[in-house]
Coordinates of C-alpha atoms in Angstrom, one line a residue:
Chain O
X1 CA 68.8 49.6 166.9
X2 CA 70.1 46.2 168.6
X3 CA 71.1 43.5 166.1
X4 CA 67.7 42.2 164.5
X5 CA 68.8 38.2 165.0
X6 CA 70.0 38.8 168.8
X7 CA 66.9 40.2 169.8
X8 CA 65.9 37.4 168.4
X9 CA 67.3 35.1 170.1
X10 CA 66.0 36.8 173.2
X11 CA 62.4 36.4 172.1
X12 CA 63.1 32.9 171.6
X13 CA 64.4 32.8 175.2
X14 CA 61.4 34.1 176.4
X15 CA 59.4 31.6 174.8
X16 CA 61.8 28.6 176.2
X17 CA 61.3 30.3 179.4
X18 CA 57.8 31.0 179.5
X19 CA 54.2 28.9 179.8
X20 CA 51.8 30.7 179.0
X21 CA 51.7 33.7 176.4
X22 CA 48.6 36.1 174.4
X23 CA 49.6 37.3 170.6
X24 CA 47.7 40.1 169.2
X25 CA 48.1 42.6 166.1
X26 CA 47.1 46.2 165.0
X27 CA 43.5 47.2 164.5
X28 CA 42.0 45.9 161.1
X29 CA 44.3 43.2 160.9
X30 CA 45.3 42.3 157.8
X31 CA 47.0 39.0 156.3
X32 CA 50.9 39.5 157.8
X33 CA 48.7 40.7 161.4
X34 CA 46.8 37.5 161.3
X35 CA 49.2 35.0 159.5
X36 CA 52.3 36.2 161.8
X37 CA 50.6 35.9 164.7
X38 CA 49.0 32.7 163.7
X39 CA 52.4 30.7 162.8
X40 CA 54.1 32.4 165.9
X41 CA 51.1 30.4 167.8
X42 CA 51.6 27.0 166.2
X43 CA 55.4 27.0 167.3
X44 CA 54.8 28.2 170.2
X45 CA 52.3 25.4 170.8
X46 CA 54.7 22.9 169.3
X47 CA 56.9 23.4 172.3
X48 CA 54.1 22.2 174.3
X49 CA 53.1 26.0 175.9
X50 CA 50.2 27.9 175.8
X51 CA 49.4 30.8 173.4
X52 CA 45.5 32.7 172.4
X53 CA 45.3 34.9 170.1
X54 CA 43.2 38.0 170.3
X55 CA 42.6 41.1 167.9
X56 CA 40.3 43.7 168.6
X57 CA 39.1 44.3 165.7
X58 CA 37.2 41.5 162.8
X59 CA 39.0 41.1 159.4
X60 CA 37.9 39.7 155.9
X61 CA 36.4 36.4 155.2
X62 CA 38.5 35.6 153.1
X63 CA 41.4 35.6 156.1
X64 CA 39.2 33.0 157.7
X65 CA 40.9 30.8 155.4
X66 CA 44.1 31.1 157.2
X67 CA 44.7 27.7 159.4
X68 CA 43.5 28.8 163.0
X69 CA 42.0 31.8 162.0
X70 CA 38.4 30.8 163.1
X71 CA 40.2 30.6 166.7
X72 CA 41.5 34.2 166.8
X73 CA 39.3 35.8 169.5
X74 CA 38.1 39.7 168.4
X75 CA 37.4 41.6 171.5
X76 CA 37.3 44.8 172.9
X77 CA 39.5 43.9 176.3
X78 CA 42.1 42.2 177.8
X79 CA 41.5 38.7 179.5
X80 CA 41.1 39.7 182.9
X81 CA 43.9 37.8 184.6
X82 CA 46.3 39.7 182.3
X83 CA 49.3 40.6 182.9
X84 CA 49.6 39.0 185.7
X85 CA 49.5 34.6 184.6
X86 CA 51.2 35.6 181.3
X87 CA 54.9 35.4 180.9
X88 CA 54.7 37.7 177.4
X89 CA 52.0 39.5 174.7
X90 CA 53.4 39.8 171.2
X91 CA 52.7 42.6 169.7
X92 CA 52.8 42.3 166.0
X93 CA 53.6 44.1 163.5
X94 CA 52.4 47.4 165.8
X95 CA 54.8 50.5 165.3
X96 CA 53.2 52.3 168.3
X97 CA 51.7 50.1 170.7
X98 CA 48.3 51.8 170.1
X99 CA 47.7 50.3 167.5
X100 CA 47.3 47.3 169.7
X101 CA 43.7 48.8 170.5
X102 CA 44.5 47.5 174.1
X103 CA 46.3 48.8 177.3
X104 CA 49.5 46.0 177.1
X105 CA 51.8 47.9 178.7
X106 CA 52.3 47.5 182.1
X107 CA 52.7 43.8 181.4
X108 CA 55.5 42.2 179.9
X109 CA 55.7 43.2 176.0
X110 CA 57.6 41.6 173.1
X111 CA 57.4 43.8 170.1
X112 CA 57.5 42.1 167.4
X113 CA 57.7 44.4 163.8
X114 CA 59.6 45.8 160.7
X115 CA 58.6 49.7 160.2
X116 CA 60.7 52.1 160.5
X117 CA 59.7 54.5 163.0
X118 CA 59.0 51.7 166.0
X119 CA 58.8 53.3 169.5
X120 CA 60.4 50.5 170.8
X121 CA 57.7 50.1 173.5
X122 CA 58.4 46.3 174.0
X123 CA 60.4 44.8 176.7
X124 CA 61.8 43.0 174.1
X125 CA 62.2 44.8 171.0
X126 CA 62.7 42.2 168.0
X127 CA 63.0 44.4 165.0
X128 CA 63.9 44.5 161.3
X129 CA 63.5 46.7 158.9
X130 CA 64.5 44.6 156.0
X131 CA 62.1 41.7 156.5
X132 CA 59.3 41.8 154.0
X133 CA 56.6 40.9 156.6
X134 CA 56.6 40.0 160.2
X135 CA 56.0 36.4 159.3
X136 CA 59.0 36.3 157.8
X137 CA 60.5 37.4 160.8
X138 CA 59.3 35.0 163.1
X139 CA 60.4 32.5 160.0
X140 CA 64.0 33.6 160.6
X141 CA 63.7 33.5 164.7
X142 CA 62.5 29.9 164.3
X143 CA 65.5 28.8 161.3
X144 CA 68.0 30.4 163.6
X145 CA 66.8 29.8 167.5
X146 CA 63.5 27.6 167.8
X147 CA 64.8 25.6 165.0
X148 CA 61.0 23.8 165.1
X149 CA 60.4 22.1 161.5
X150 CA 57.4 23.7 159.4
X151 CA 54.2 21.7 159.0
X152 CA 51.9 23.0 156.2
X153 CA 49.4 24.9 158.5
X154 CA 51.9 26.9 159.8
X155 CA 53.4 27.4 156.3
X156 CA 50.2 28.4 154.8
X157 CA 49.6 31.4 158.0
X158 CA 53.7 32.4 157.4
X159 CA 52.8 32.2 153.4
X160 CA 49.6 34.4 153.7
X161 CA 51.8 37.1 155.7
X162 CA 55.0 37.1 153.4
X163 CA 52.1 37.7 150.2
X164 CA 49.9 40.4 151.6
X165 CA 53.3 42.8 152.9
X166 CA 54.7 42.3 149.1
X167 CA 51.4 42.5 147.1
X168 CA 51.6 39.1 146.0
X169 CA 55.4 39.3 145.5
X170 CA 55.1 43.1 143.3
X171 CA 55.8 45.5 145.9
X172 CA 60.1 46.5 145.9
X173 CA 60.4 44.8 149.5
X174 CA 60.3 41.9 147.4
X175 CA 64.0 40.4 147.8
X176 CA 65.9 37.7 148.0
X177 CA 64.7 37.0 151.5
X178 CA 61.2 37.2 150.5
X179 CA 61.9 34.5 147.9
X180 CA 63.8 32.8 149.9
X181 CA 61.1 32.5 152.4
X182 CA 58.4 31.4 150.0
X183 CA 60.2 28.5 148.7
X184 CA 61.2 27.5 152.1
X185 CA 56.8 27.5 152.3
X186 CA 56.1 26.1 149.6
X187 CA 58.6 23.1 150.4
X188 CA 56.6 22.3 153.8
X189 CA 53.4 22.5 152.3
X190 CA 52.4 26.1 151.6
X191 CA 50.2 26.6 148.6
X192 CA 50.5 29.6 146.1
X193 CA 48.3 29.4 143.5
X194 CA 45.2 28.2 146.1
X195 CA 46.3 30.5 148.5
X196 CA 46.0 33.5 146.0
X197 CA 42.5 32.3 144.5
X198 CA 41.1 32.6 148.0
X199 CA 42.6 35.6 148.9
X200 CA 42.4 37.7 145.2
X201 CA 39.6 35.8 143.9
X202 CA 36.9 36.6 146.7
X203 CA 35.9 39.8 146.1
X204 CA 32.6 40.9 147.1
X205 CA 30.3 41.5 144.3
X206 CA 29.6 44.6 145.9
X207 CA 32.9 45.5 145.8
X208 CA 33.4 44.4 141.8
X209 CA 30.4 46.4 141.1
X210 CA 31.1 49.6 143.2
X211 CA 35.0 49.8 141.5
X212 CA 33.1 49.6 138.3
X213 CA 31.4 52.9 139.2
X214 CA 33.4 54.5 140.6
X215 CA 36.2 54.1 138.0
X216 CA 33.8 55.2 135.0
X217 CA 34.5 58.9 136.5
X218 CA 38.0 58.6 136.2
X219 CA 39.6 61.6 135.3
X220 CA 43.0 62.7 134.7
X221 CA 45.0 66.2 134.2
X222 CA 45.3 67.5 130.9
X223 CA 49.5 66.7 131.6
X224 CA 49.1 63.3 133.0
X225 CA 50.1 63.0 136.2
X226 CA 46.9 63.3 138.2
X227 CA 44.5 61.1 138.2
X228 CA 41.0 61.2 140.0
X229 CA 37.9 59.5 140.8
X230 CA 34.6 59.9 142.8
X231 CA 32.7 58.1 145.5
X232 CA 29.5 59.4 145.8
X233 CA 27.2 58.4 148.5
X234 CA 24.9 56.9 146.5
X235 CA 27.2 54.4 144.7
X236 CA 27.2 52.4 147.7
X237 CA 23.4 51.5 147.7
X238 CA 23.5 51.5 143.4
X239 CA 26.3 48.7 143.9
X240 CA 24.9 47.7 147.4
X241 CA 28.0 47.6 148.7
X242 CA 29.2 48.0 151.9
X243 CA 32.3 51.0 153.3
X244 CA 34.9 47.9 153.2
X245 CA 34.2 47.7 149.4
X246 CA 36.2 50.9 149.1
X247 CA 39.5 49.0 149.6
X248 CA 42.1 49.5 146.0
X249 CA 39.9 51.1 144.1
X250 CA 42.6 54.2 144.6
X251 CA 45.1 51.9 143.0
X252 CA 43.7 52.0 140.0
X253 CA 44.7 55.2 138.9
X254 CA 48.0 55.4 140.2
X255 CA 48.3 52.4 137.6
X256 CA 48.3 54.6 134.9
X257 CA 51.1 55.0 132.6
X258 CA 52.2 58.4 133.7
X259 CA 50.3 59.4 136.1
X260 CA 52.1 60.4 139.8
X261 CA 48.8 61.0 142.2
X262 CA 45.8 59.3 142.0
X263 CA 42.8 59.9 144.7
X264 CA 39.9 59.0 145.6
X265 CA 37.2 60.9 146.2
X266 CA 34.6 59.5 148.7
X267 CA 31.4 62.4 150.3
X268 CA 31.2 61.7 153.7
X269 CA 27.6 64.5 153.7
X270 CA 27.8 67.9 152.2
X271 CA 30.4 69.2 153.9
X272 CA 33.0 66.7 154.1
X273 CA 35.2 64.7 151.8
X274 CA 37.0 62.0 153.0
X275 CA 40.1 61.7 150.0
X276 CA 42.3 58.6 149.8
X277 CA 45.7 59.6 148.2
X278 CA 48.5 57.4 146.6
X279 CA 51.8 58.3 145.1
X280 CA 54.2 56.4 142.8
X281 CA 58.0 56.9 143.8
X282 CA 59.0 60.8 144.5
X283 CA 56.0 62.3 145.0
X284 CA 54.9 62.9 149.0
X285 CA 51.1 62.5 149.4
X286 CA 51.3 62.4 152.8
X287 CA 52.4 66.3 153.1
X288 CA 49.4 67.2 151.5
X289 CA 46.9 65.1 154.1
X290 CA 48.9 66.6 156.6
X291 CA 47.6 70.0 155.4
X292 CA 43.9 68.4 156.8
X293 CA 44.9 66.9 160.1
X294 CA 45.5 63.1 157.6
X295 CA 48.4 61.0 158.3
X296 CA 49.9 57.7 156.6
X297 CA 53.5 57.2 154.7
X298 CA 54.6 59.1 151.3
X299 CA 53.3 57.0 148.8
X300 CA 49.4 56.0 151.0
X301 CA 48.0 58.6 152.4
X302 CA 44.5 60.3 153.7
X303 CA 42.5 63.0 155.4
X304 CA 39.0 64.5 155.3
X305 CA 38.7 67.8 153.1
X306 CA 35.7 70.1 155.2
X307 CA 34.5 70.4 151.5
X308 CA 31.5 69.0 149.4
X309 CA 33.0 66.5 146.5
X310 CA 33.1 68.8 143.9
X311 CA 34.2 71.4 146.0
X312 CA 37.3 69.1 147.5
X313 CA 38.1 67.5 144.4
X314 CA 38.9 71.4 143.4
X315 CA 40.9 72.2 145.3
X316 CA 43.0 69.1 145.7
X317 CA 44.1 69.0 142.4
X318 CA 45.1 72.6 142.9
X319 CA 47.0 71.5 145.8
X320 CA 47.6 68.6 143.8
X321 CA 49.7 69.9 140.6
X322 CA 52.1 71.8 142.6
X323 CA 54.0 69.4 143.9
X324 CA 54.2 66.5 140.9
Chain F
X1 CA 57.6 12.6 125.7
X2 CA 61.8 12.8 125.8
X3 CA 63.1 13.7 129.2
X4 CA 63.2 17.0 129.3
X5 CA 66.8 17.3 130.6
X6 CA 68.0 15.0 127.0
X7 CA 66.1 17.1 125.1
X8 CA 67.8 20.5 127.2
X9 CA 71.4 19.0 126.5
X10 CA 70.4 18.1 122.2
X11 CA 69.4 22.0 122.0
X12 CA 72.3 23.1 124.5
X13 CA 74.4 20.7 121.4
X14 CA 72.7 22.4 118.8
X15 CA 73.4 25.9 119.9
X16 CA 77.6 24.9 120.5
X17 CA 77.6 23.3 117.3
X18 CA 76.0 26.3 115.6
X19 CA 77.5 29.6 114.4
X20 CA 74.2 31.5 113.5
X21 CA 70.6 31.3 114.6
X22 CA 66.6 33.0 114.6
X23 CA 64.5 33.3 117.1
X24 CA 61.0 34.0 117.1
X25 CA 57.7 33.3 119.1
X26 CA 54.0 33.3 118.9
X27 CA 51.4 35.5 117.2
X28 CA 50.8 38.6 119.7
X29 CA 53.8 38.3 122.4
X30 CA 53.3 38.0 126.0
X31 CA 56.3 38.3 128.7
X32 CA 57.1 34.9 128.1
X33 CA 57.2 34.9 124.1
X34 CA 59.5 38.0 124.2
X35 CA 61.1 37.3 127.5
X36 CA 62.3 33.3 126.9
X37 CA 63.4 34.8 123.0
X38 CA 65.4 37.3 124.2
X39 CA 67.2 35.8 127.5
X40 CA 68.3 32.3 125.3
X41 CA 69.2 35.1 122.5
X42 CA 72.0 37.2 125.1
X43 CA 72.7 33.7 126.1
X44 CA 73.5 32.7 122.3
X45 CA 75.6 35.9 122.0
X46 CA 78.0 35.6 124.9
X47 CA 79.3 31.9 123.4
X48 CA 80.0 34.7 120.4
X49 CA 77.5 33.6 118.1
X50 CA 74.9 35.6 116.4
X51 CA 70.8 35.1 116.8
X52 CA 68.5 37.9 116.0
X53 CA 64.7 38.0 117.3
X54 CA 62.3 38.7 115.1
X55 CA 58.2 37.9 115.9
X56 CA 55.2 38.8 113.4
X57 CA 52.8 40.9 115.6
X58 CA 53.8 44.5 117.7
X59 CA 53.3 44.0 121.0
X60 CA 52.6 45.9 124.1
X61 CA 54.8 49.0 125.4
X62 CA 55.3 47.5 128.5
X63 CA 57.3 45.2 127.3
X64 CA 59.7 47.3 125.4
X65 CA 60.8 47.7 129.0
X66 CA 62.6 44.5 128.7
X67 CA 66.2 44.8 128.1
X68 CA 66.6 44.2 123.9
X69 CA 62.8 44.6 122.8
X70 CA 63.8 47.2 121.0
X71 CA 66.0 45.3 118.7
X72 CA 63.2 42.9 118.1
X73 CA 62.1 43.2 114.3
X74 CA 58.2 42.6 113.9
X75 CA 58.4 41.1 110.5
X76 CA 55.2 39.5 107.6
X77 CA 57.8 37.4 106.8
X78 CA 61.0 35.4 107.3
X79 CA 64.1 36.4 106.8
X80 CA 65.4 35.7 102.6
X81 CA 68.1 33.8 103.5
X82 CA 66.0 31.4 106.0
X83 CA 66.8 28.9 106.2
X84 CA 69.7 28.3 104.1
X85 CA 71.9 30.5 106.8
X86 CA 70.3 29.6 109.7
X87 CA 71.5 26.4 111.9
X88 CA 68.3 26.2 114.0
X89 CA 65.4 29.1 114.2
X90 CA 63.8 28.7 117.4
X91 CA 60.0 28.5 118.3
X92 CA 59.0 29.8 121.7
X93 CA 56.3 28.7 123.2
X94 CA 53.9 27.5 120.6
X95 CA 52.1 24.7 120.9
X96 CA 51.6 24.1 116.6
X97 CA 54.4 25.9 114.5
X98 CA 51.8 27.9 113.1
X99 CA 51.4 30.0 116.1
X100 CA 54.9 31.9 114.9
X101 CA 52.5 33.3 111.9
X102 CA 55.8 31.6 110.1
X103 CA 56.5 29.2 107.5
X104 CA 59.3 28.0 109.5
X105 CA 59.1 24.2 108.2
X106 CA 60.7 22.8 106.5
X107 CA 63.9 24.1 108.4
X108 CA 66.0 23.7 110.9
X109 CA 63.9 24.2 114.2
X110 CA 64.1 23.7 117.9
X111 CA 60.8 23.9 119.1
X112 CA 60.9 25.0 123.2
X113 CA 57.2 25.3 124.7
X114 CA 55.7 24.2 127.8
X115 CA 51.6 23.4 126.5
X116 CA 50.5 20.0 126.7
X117 CA 49.1 19.5 123.3
X118 CA 52.6 20.5 122.0
X119 CA 52.7 18.8 118.2
X120 CA 56.1 17.9 118.4
X121 CA 56.7 19.5 115.2
X122 CA 60.3 20.4 115.4
X123 CA 63.9 18.3 114.7
X124 CA 64.4 18.9 118.7
X125 CA 61.5 19.4 120.6
X126 CA 62.2 20.5 124.3
X127 CA 59.0 20.1 126.4
X128 CA 58.7 20.3 129.9
X129 CA 55.0 20.8 131.0
X130 CA 55.9 21.2 134.3
X131 CA 58.3 24.4 133.8
X132 CA 56.4 27.6 134.9
X133 CA 57.4 29.4 132.1
X134 CA 59.6 29.2 128.9
X135 CA 61.9 31.3 130.3
X136 CA 62.3 29.0 132.7
X137 CA 63.1 26.0 130.7
X138 CA 65.6 28.5 129.3
X139 CA 66.8 28.7 132.4
X140 CA 66.9 25.0 133.3
X141 CA 69.0 24.1 130.3
X142 CA 71.4 27.1 130.5
X143 CA 71.7 25.8 134.2
X144 CA 72.6 22.2 133.7
X145 CA 74.4 22.3 130.4
X146 CA 75.6 25.5 129.0
X147 CA 76.4 27.0 132.4
X148 CA 77.0 30.4 131.3
X149 CA 77.2 33.4 134.1
X150 CA 73.7 35.2 133.9
X151 CA 73.7 38.5 133.9
X152 CA 71.5 41.9 135.1
X153 CA 69.7 42.3 132.1
X154 CA 69.5 38.5 131.3
X155 CA 67.9 37.7 134.3
X156 CA 65.3 40.6 133.9
X157 CA 64.3 39.3 130.4
X158 CA 63.8 35.6 132.5
X159 CA 62.4 37.7 135.1
X160 CA 59.7 39.1 132.4
X161 CA 58.5 35.6 131.2
X162 CA 58.2 33.8 134.5
X163 CA 56.5 36.8 136.3
X164 CA 53.8 37.0 132.8
X165 CA 53.1 33.5 132.9
X166 CA 52.7 32.7 136.8
X167 CA 50.7 35.8 137.0
X168 CA 52.7 37.4 138.9
X169 CA 53.6 34.2 141.2
X170 CA 48.9 33.7 141.7
X171 CA 48.6 30.8 139.3
X172 CA 48.5 27.7 140.5
X173 CA 51.4 26.8 138.3
X174 CA 53.6 28.9 141.0
X175 CA 55.6 26.2 142.4
X176 CA 58.8 25.6 144.2
X177 CA 60.7 25.4 141.1
X178 CA 58.9 29.1 140.4
X179 CA 60.4 30.2 143.0
X180 CA 63.7 28.9 142.4
X181 CA 64.1 30.3 139.5
X182 CA 62.8 34.3 140.8
X183 CA 65.4 33.4 143.3
X184 CA 68.5 32.8 141.3
X185 CA 67.0 36.0 138.6
X186 CA 67.0 38.3 141.9
X187 CA 70.5 37.6 143.0
X188 CA 71.5 37.7 139.5
X189 CA 70.0 41.5 139.1
X190 CA 66.1 41.7 138.6
X191 CA 64.5 43.9 140.5
X192 CA 60.9 42.5 140.7
X193 CA 59.4 45.6 142.0
X194 CA 60.7 48.1 139.1
X195 CA 59.5 44.7 137.1
X196 CA 56.5 45.2 138.3
X197 CA 55.9 48.9 138.3
X198 CA 56.5 48.8 134.3
X199 CA 54.3 45.7 133.7
X200 CA 51.3 46.9 136.0
X201 CA 51.6 50.3 136.6
X202 CA 51.5 51.0 132.9
X203 CA 47.9 51.3 132.2
X204 CA 46.6 53.1 129.3
X205 CA 43.5 55.7 130.8
X206 CA 41.4 54.2 128.5
X207 CA 41.7 51.1 129.4
X208 CA 41.2 52.2 133.2
X209 CA 38.5 53.9 132.4
X210 CA 36.5 50.8 130.0
X211 CA 37.3 48.8 133.2
X212 CA 35.5 51.3 134.9
X213 CA 32.3 51.4 132.0
X214 CA 32.2 47.9 131.9
X215 CA 32.3 46.5 135.4
X216 CA 29.2 48.9 136.7
X217 CA 27.5 46.5 133.9
X218 CA 28.4 43.7 136.2
X219 CA 25.5 41.7 136.7
X220 CA 25.7 37.8 138.7
X221 CA 22.8 35.2 138.3
X222 CA 20.7 34.6 141.2
X223 CA 22.7 31.7 142.4
X224 CA 26.0 33.6 142.5
X225 CA 28.1 31.0 140.0
X226 CA 28.1 32.9 136.3
X227 CA 28.7 36.6 136.1
X228 CA 28.2 38.9 133.4
X229 CA 29.6 42.4 132.0
X230 CA 28.7 43.8 129.1
X231 CA 30.9 45.9 126.2
X232 CA 28.7 48.1 123.8
X233 CA 30.6 49.6 121.1
X234 CA 30.0 53.1 122.1
X235 CA 31.8 52.7 125.2
X236 CA 35.3 52.7 123.1
X237 CA 34.4 56.2 122.4
X238 CA 33.0 57.3 126.1
X239 CA 36.3 55.4 126.9
X240 CA 38.3 56.9 124.8
X241 CA 39.5 52.8 125.1
X242 CA 41.5 50.8 121.4
X243 CA 40.4 47.1 121.0
X244 CA 43.6 46.2 122.8
X245 CA 42.4 47.9 126.4
X246 CA 40.1 45.3 127.3
X247 CA 42.4 42.7 127.7
X248 CA 41.4 41.1 131.6
X249 CA 38.9 43.0 132.1
X250 CA 36.8 39.2 132.1
X251 CA 39.0 38.1 135.3
X252 CA 37.0 40.6 137.5
X253 CA 33.7 38.5 137.7
X254 CA 35.5 35.4 138.3
X255 CA 37.1 37.2 141.2
X256 CA 34.0 37.7 143.3
X257 CA 33.1 35.5 145.7
X258 CA 31.0 32.1 144.8
X259 CA 31.2 32.9 140.7
X260 CA 32.5 30.1 138.9
X261 CA 32.0 31.2 135.5
X262 CA 32.4 34.9 134.1
X263 CA 31.6 36.4 130.8
X264 CA 32.4 39.3 128.9
X265 CA 29.8 40.0 125.8
X266 CA 31.8 42.3 123.4
X267 CA 28.9 44.2 120.5
X268 CA 30.2 43.4 117.1
X269 CA 27.9 44.7 115.1
X270 CA 23.4 43.9 115.3
X271 CA 23.8 40.1 114.4
X272 CA 27.1 39.3 116.7
X273 CA 29.1 39.4 119.7
X274 CA 32.4 38.5 121.0
X275 CA 32.2 36.2 123.9
X276 CA 35.4 35.9 126.6
X277 CA 35.0 33.5 129.3
X278 CA 36.9 32.3 132.6
X279 CA 36.3 29.6 135.2
X280 CA 37.2 28.8 137.9
X281 CA 38.9 25.0 138.2
X282 CA 35.9 22.8 138.0
X283 CA 34.3 24.2 135.0
X284 CA 34.8 23.9 130.8
X285 CA 34.0 26.9 129.2
X286 CA 35.9 25.4 125.8
X287 CA 33.0 23.2 125.6
X288 CA 30.6 25.9 125.6
X289 CA 32.8 27.9 122.7
X290 CA 33.2 25.4 121.1
X291 CA 28.9 25.5 120.1
X292 CA 29.8 28.6 118.7
X293 CA 32.8 27.3 116.9
X294 CA 35.5 29.0 119.1
X295 CA 38.2 27.7 120.9
X296 CA 41.0 28.3 124.0
X297 CA 41.2 25.9 126.9
X298 CA 38.9 24.6 129.9
X299 CA 39.6 27.9 132.3
X300 CA 40.0 30.7 129.4
X301 CA 38.2 30.6 125.9
X302 CA 36.5 32.7 123.2
X303 CA 33.7 32.6 120.5
X304 CA 31.6 34.9 118.0
X305 CA 27.8 33.8 118.7
X306 CA 25.6 35.0 116.5
X307 CA 23.0 37.7 118.1
X308 CA 23.1 40.9 119.3
X309 CA 24.6 41.3 122.4
X310 CA 21.4 41.4 124.5
X311 CA 20.3 38.3 122.8
X312 CA 23.7 36.6 122.9
X313 CA 23.8 37.1 126.9
X314 CA 20.3 35.6 127.2
X315 CA 21.0 32.6 125.6
X316 CA 24.6 31.8 127.3
X317 CA 23.8 32.7 130.7
X318 CA 21.2 29.4 129.7
X319 CA 23.9 27.2 128.8
X320 CA 26.2 28.1 131.5
X321 CA 23.1 27.7 133.3
X322 CA 23.0 23.7 132.5
X323 CA 26.9 23.4 133.2
X324 CA 27.7 25.2 137.0

């Protein structure tokens, strides 16, 4: 792998040498996808150049608080003048090019990411596996090469990126670099309490009620290592909830002392159940998900099991008991 | 109020000039109470002096992960040789002297706190209303006056203090100072991901199940501004939960978009209901709590209403509707 800072310099040179850019990120964009892209967009514009951001899917309304998020186009296709009229497209936080949901290749692609296993599909690949977030990588690029002053709006976008990808400074990627970045962003005008308020305290009513219904089904195996919760279809109606409202529920089981794996079992129909799993360090739930054609990574994986909910739960617990 | 740094210097002089100290904190000690005290204890011992820590009440087992926490004495009374044989007792994070649960006065008291309204009951009063946590105040005192190098254990104690009092960098006291302190602590060996794991991911089974049962009773008023949840007595048995397991439940209602006040109503008996309230900025729930002889502060208050749960809920909503 190229030294990240050398790649960052190449990216800076490409920005300086060009005039018209596109920025995109992965499907179902999260705080880092949008925060890193919108921060980069502001830096490029500060240089008097053009940069439009577009993503394939819509996103959580809390993220509309990121300055500039209202301007992000949500579209199924790239502009008709792509790639001809663009000096590059930036793909933020996409380990594979397909994650964008767009046919960005062939065309000049600048790939900016921090995931192990990035397929290096770009003309420039700026990869930094040590970076707490992709937004932080853009900050490094700016600090070392573009050297533009940071305004409060840009700082807010990067703060969202940093806070999202570190779980608000809870995950193990909360490194010295993460806190150095946070310090720089607060100095530039990001307000941590406000950002947390709109990201962490703007849940929907349905999501909280659905959380309650699911957690009331919580079960822990006798050895205390496996936690399960159930989500039969009627819970959505009972709670006035939508499919997005299930996010995060599976983490509650994992947060129990002694629990190594948490699984949320969601009824799809009478022959299939969607399973989300979360593991504490040392347990690999991806191995289990892959038995049913699912994916993810060691600590967080999902799959669909070809059984009704009760049956799926029994089988899943039996499999998990083998590995914990 | 004295300049905080002048007071810090007085505290440092008192430590340097003495030999034998006691450290205590408030009843039901939390992460800042213990983290600030244990960090101070290590600094004093590094100077070759004696410092014992004792508190009135037991504490959450997650906090036993703070280095030195096993040594903290949990006792009803001060040592028989107090105050005679002590150069001072440090009261960490106690706005009123009574919060310690001990008769520390008369005696040489060093009062270290960051709360508005501290009654300045100490011989030395080191108060800093801008400090994100009391542990961070001890860090300042060390940085500017004692100038002892920070080891990993001390850094861990102060990190717990900082993370606890800022809600893991979510509250509005997450200032530049908070991040500067975090940076210093990570440099000295604190591991944010590990500390978060043992503080945030060691919930009891009962607390998660109880959370589920309570949230399944969630109701929001038609205008969307008031959220309530109920805790009838039988939920404890249903969930296998204990009284401490209710902590944090009331925050979920507040986390809903548009909700300004959240209340958890806990059945005491058929004539009384314990109410906990949380408000978003701009709403004062202390005013409501004080109508029933309760207390707290604007954003977080509690009281006991002399009615059965259903009746208390109706009356409380009527009162809250007047103020939101």
